[in-house]
PDB file of C-alpha atoms in Angstrom:
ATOM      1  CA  UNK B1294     -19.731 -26.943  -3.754  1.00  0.00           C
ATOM      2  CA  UNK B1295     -20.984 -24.106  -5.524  1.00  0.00           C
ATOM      3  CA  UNK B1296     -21.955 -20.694  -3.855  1.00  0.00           C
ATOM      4  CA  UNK B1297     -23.992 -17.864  -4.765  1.00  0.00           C
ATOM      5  CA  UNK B1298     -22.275 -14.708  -4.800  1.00  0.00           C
ATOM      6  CA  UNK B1299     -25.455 -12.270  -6.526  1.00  0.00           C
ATOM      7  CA  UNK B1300     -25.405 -10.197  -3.478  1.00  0.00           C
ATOM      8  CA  UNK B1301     -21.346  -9.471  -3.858  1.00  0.00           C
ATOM      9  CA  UNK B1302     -21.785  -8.593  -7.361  1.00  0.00           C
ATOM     10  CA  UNK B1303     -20.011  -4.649  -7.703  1.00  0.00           C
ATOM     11  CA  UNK B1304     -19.191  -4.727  -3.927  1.00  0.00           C
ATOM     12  CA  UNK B1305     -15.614  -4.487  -5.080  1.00  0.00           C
ATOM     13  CA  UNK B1306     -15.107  -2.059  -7.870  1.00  0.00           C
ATOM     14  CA  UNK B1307     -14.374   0.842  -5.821  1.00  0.00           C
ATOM     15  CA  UNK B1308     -10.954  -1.581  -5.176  1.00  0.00           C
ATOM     16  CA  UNK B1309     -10.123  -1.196  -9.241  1.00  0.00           C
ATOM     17  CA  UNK B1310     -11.011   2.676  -8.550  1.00  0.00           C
ATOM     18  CA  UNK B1311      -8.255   3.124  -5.841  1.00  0.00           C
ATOM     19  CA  UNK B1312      -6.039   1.022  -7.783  1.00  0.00           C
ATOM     20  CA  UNK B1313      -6.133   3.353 -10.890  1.00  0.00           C
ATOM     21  CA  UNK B1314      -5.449   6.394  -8.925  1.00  0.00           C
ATOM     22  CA  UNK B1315      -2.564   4.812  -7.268  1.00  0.00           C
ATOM     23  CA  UNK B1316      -1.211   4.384 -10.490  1.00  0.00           C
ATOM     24  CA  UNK B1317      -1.100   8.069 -10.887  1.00  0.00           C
ATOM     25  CA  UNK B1318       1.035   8.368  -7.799  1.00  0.00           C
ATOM     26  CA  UNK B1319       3.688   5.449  -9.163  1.00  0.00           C
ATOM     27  CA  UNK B1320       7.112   6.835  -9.390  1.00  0.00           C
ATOM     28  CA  UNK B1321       9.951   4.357 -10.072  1.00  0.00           C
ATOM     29  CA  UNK B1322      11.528   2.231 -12.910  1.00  0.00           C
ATOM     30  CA  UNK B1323       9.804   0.418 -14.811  1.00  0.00           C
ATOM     31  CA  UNK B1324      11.726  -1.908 -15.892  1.00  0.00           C
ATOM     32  CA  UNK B1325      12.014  -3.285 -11.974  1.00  0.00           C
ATOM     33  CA  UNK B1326       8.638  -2.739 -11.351  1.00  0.00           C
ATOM     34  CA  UNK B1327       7.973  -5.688  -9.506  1.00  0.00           C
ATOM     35  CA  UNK B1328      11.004  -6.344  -7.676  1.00  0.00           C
ATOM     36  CA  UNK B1329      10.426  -2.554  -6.328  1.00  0.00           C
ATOM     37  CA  UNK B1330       6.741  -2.971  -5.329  1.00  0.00           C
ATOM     38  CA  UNK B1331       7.699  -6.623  -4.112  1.00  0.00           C
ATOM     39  CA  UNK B1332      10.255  -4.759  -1.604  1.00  0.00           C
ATOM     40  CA  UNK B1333       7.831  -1.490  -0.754  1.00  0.00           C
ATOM     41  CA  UNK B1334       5.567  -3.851   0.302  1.00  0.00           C
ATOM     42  CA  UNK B1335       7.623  -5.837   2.457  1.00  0.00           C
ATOM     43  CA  UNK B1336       9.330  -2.710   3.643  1.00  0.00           C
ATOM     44  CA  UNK B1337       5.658  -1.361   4.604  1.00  0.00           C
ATOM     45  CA  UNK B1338       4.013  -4.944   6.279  1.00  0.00           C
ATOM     46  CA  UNK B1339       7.617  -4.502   8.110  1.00  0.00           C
ATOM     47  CA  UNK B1340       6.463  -1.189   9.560  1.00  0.00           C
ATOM     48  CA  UNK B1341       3.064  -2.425  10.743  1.00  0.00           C
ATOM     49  CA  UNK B1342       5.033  -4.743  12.524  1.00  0.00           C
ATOM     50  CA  UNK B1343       7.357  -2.695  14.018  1.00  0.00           C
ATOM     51  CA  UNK B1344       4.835   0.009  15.165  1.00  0.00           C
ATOM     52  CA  UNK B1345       2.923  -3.155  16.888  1.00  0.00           C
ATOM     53  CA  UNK B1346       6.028  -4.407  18.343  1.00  0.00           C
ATOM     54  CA  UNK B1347       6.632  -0.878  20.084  1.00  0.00           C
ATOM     55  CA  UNK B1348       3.344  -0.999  21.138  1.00  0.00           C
ATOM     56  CA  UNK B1349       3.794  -4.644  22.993  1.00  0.00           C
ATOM     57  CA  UNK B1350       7.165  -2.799  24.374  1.00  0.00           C
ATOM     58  CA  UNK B1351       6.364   0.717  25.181  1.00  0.00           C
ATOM     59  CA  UNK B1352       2.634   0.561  25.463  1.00  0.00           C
ATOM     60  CA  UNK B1353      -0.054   2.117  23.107  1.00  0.00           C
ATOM     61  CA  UNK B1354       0.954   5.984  21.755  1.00  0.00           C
ATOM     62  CA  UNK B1355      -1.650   7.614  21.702  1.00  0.00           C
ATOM     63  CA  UNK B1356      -1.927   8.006  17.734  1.00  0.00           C
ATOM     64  CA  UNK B1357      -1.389   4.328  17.316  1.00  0.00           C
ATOM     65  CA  UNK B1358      -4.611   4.332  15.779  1.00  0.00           C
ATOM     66  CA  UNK B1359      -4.228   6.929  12.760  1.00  0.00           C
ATOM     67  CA  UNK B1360      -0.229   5.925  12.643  1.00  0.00           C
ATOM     68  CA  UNK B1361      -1.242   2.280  11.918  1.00  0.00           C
ATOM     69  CA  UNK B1362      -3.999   3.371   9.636  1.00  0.00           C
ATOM     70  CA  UNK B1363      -1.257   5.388   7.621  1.00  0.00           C
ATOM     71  CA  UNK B1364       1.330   2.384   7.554  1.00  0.00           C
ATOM     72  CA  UNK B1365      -1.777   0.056   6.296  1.00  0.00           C
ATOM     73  CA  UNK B1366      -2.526   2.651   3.638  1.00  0.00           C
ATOM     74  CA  UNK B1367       0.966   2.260   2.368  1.00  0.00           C
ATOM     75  CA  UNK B1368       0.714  -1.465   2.145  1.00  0.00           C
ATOM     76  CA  UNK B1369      -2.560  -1.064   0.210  1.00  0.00           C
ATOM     77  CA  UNK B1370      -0.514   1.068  -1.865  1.00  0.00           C
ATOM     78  CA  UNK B1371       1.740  -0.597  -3.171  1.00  0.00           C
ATOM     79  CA  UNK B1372      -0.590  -3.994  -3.410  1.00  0.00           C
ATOM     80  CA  UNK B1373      -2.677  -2.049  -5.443  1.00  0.00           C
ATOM     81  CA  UNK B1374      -0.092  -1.182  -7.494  1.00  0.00           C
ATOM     82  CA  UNK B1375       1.638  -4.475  -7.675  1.00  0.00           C
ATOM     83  CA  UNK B1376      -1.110  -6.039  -8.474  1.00  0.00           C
ATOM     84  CA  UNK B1377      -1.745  -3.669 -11.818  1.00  0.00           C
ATOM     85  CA  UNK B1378       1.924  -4.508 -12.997  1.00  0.00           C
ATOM     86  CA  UNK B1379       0.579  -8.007 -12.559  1.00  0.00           C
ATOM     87  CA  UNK B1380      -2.178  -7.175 -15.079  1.00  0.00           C
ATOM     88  CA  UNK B1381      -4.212  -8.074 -11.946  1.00  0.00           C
ATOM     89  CA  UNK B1382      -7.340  -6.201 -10.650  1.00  0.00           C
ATOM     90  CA  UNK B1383      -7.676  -6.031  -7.288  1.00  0.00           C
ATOM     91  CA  UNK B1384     -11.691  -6.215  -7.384  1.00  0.00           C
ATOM     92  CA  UNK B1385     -10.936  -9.663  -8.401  1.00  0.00           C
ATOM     93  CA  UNK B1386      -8.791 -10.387  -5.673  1.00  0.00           C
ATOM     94  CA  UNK B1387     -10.974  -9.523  -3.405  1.00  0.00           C
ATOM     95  CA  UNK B1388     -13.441 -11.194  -5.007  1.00  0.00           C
ATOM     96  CA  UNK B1389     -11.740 -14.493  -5.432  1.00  0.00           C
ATOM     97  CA  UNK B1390      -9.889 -14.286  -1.202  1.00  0.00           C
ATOM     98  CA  UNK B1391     -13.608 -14.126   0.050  1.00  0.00           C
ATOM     99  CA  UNK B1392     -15.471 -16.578  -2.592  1.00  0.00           C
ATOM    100  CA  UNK B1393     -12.122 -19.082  -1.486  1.00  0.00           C
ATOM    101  CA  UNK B1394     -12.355 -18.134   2.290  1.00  0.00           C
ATOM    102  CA  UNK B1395     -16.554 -18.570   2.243  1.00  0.00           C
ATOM    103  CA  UNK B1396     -15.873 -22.062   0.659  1.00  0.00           C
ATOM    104  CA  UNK B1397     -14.012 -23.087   3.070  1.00  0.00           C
ATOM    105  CA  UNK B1398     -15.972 -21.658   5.823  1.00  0.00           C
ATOM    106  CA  UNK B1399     -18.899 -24.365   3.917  1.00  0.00           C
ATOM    107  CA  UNK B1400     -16.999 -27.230   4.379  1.00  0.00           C
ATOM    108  CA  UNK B1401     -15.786 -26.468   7.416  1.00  0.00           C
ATOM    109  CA  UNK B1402     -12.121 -26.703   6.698  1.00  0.00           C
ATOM    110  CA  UNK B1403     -11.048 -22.520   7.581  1.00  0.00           C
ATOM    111  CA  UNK B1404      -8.701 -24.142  10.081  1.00  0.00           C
ATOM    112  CA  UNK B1405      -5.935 -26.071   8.933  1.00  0.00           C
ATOM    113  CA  UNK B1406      -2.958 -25.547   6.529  1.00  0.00           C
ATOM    114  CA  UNK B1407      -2.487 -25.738   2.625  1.00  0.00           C
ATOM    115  CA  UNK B1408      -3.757 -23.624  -0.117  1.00  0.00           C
ATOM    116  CA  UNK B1409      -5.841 -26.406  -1.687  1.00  0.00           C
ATOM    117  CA  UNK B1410      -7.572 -27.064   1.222  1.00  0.00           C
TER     118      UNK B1410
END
């Protein structure tokens, strides 16, 4: 099934923006670039968790808000910058998630399991 996507064209290129300016905040070898980013980002999805799971324990902080905003930020981060090392642009991941997702949504198949779907 083919879609038309005219009104998403440049709704993403502010995404390449942020990912060149994270670049200039990279600081770590390069010849492990990906297994570091690979790890960051676990090691930042891990403290989304975590803040969440205090949450369900301890109830809501009050800055729970901002402080998840912050720990999001990081995972952008270093997606952003994972995704360069990739040679990837993240204005086409985004891009290609939603065009994949709407398809789906189409046919009626959002549910379920399996990438191919």
């Amino acid at each position: 099934m083919e879609m038309n996507y005219d009104y998403l064209n440049g709704m993403f290129e502010g995404f390449d923006y942020y990912q060149s300016k994270c670049n200039l905040t990279a600081i770590f070898p390069e010849d492990q670039a990906l297994e570091y980013l690979a790890l960051g980002l676990c090691s930042e999805a891990g403290e989304v968790a975590g803040k969440l799971k205090k949450k369900i324990r301890d109830g809501e902080p009050a800055n729970f808000k901002d402080d998840m905003a912050a720990e999001i930020g990081d995972v952008f981060w270093y997606l952003a910058v994972l995704a360069d090392r990739l040679g990837i642009n993240l204005s086409d991941v985004a891009f290609n998630n939603l065009d994949k997702l709407m398809t789906r949504q189409a046919r009626g198949i959002l549910q379920g399991s399996g990438d191919k779907r």
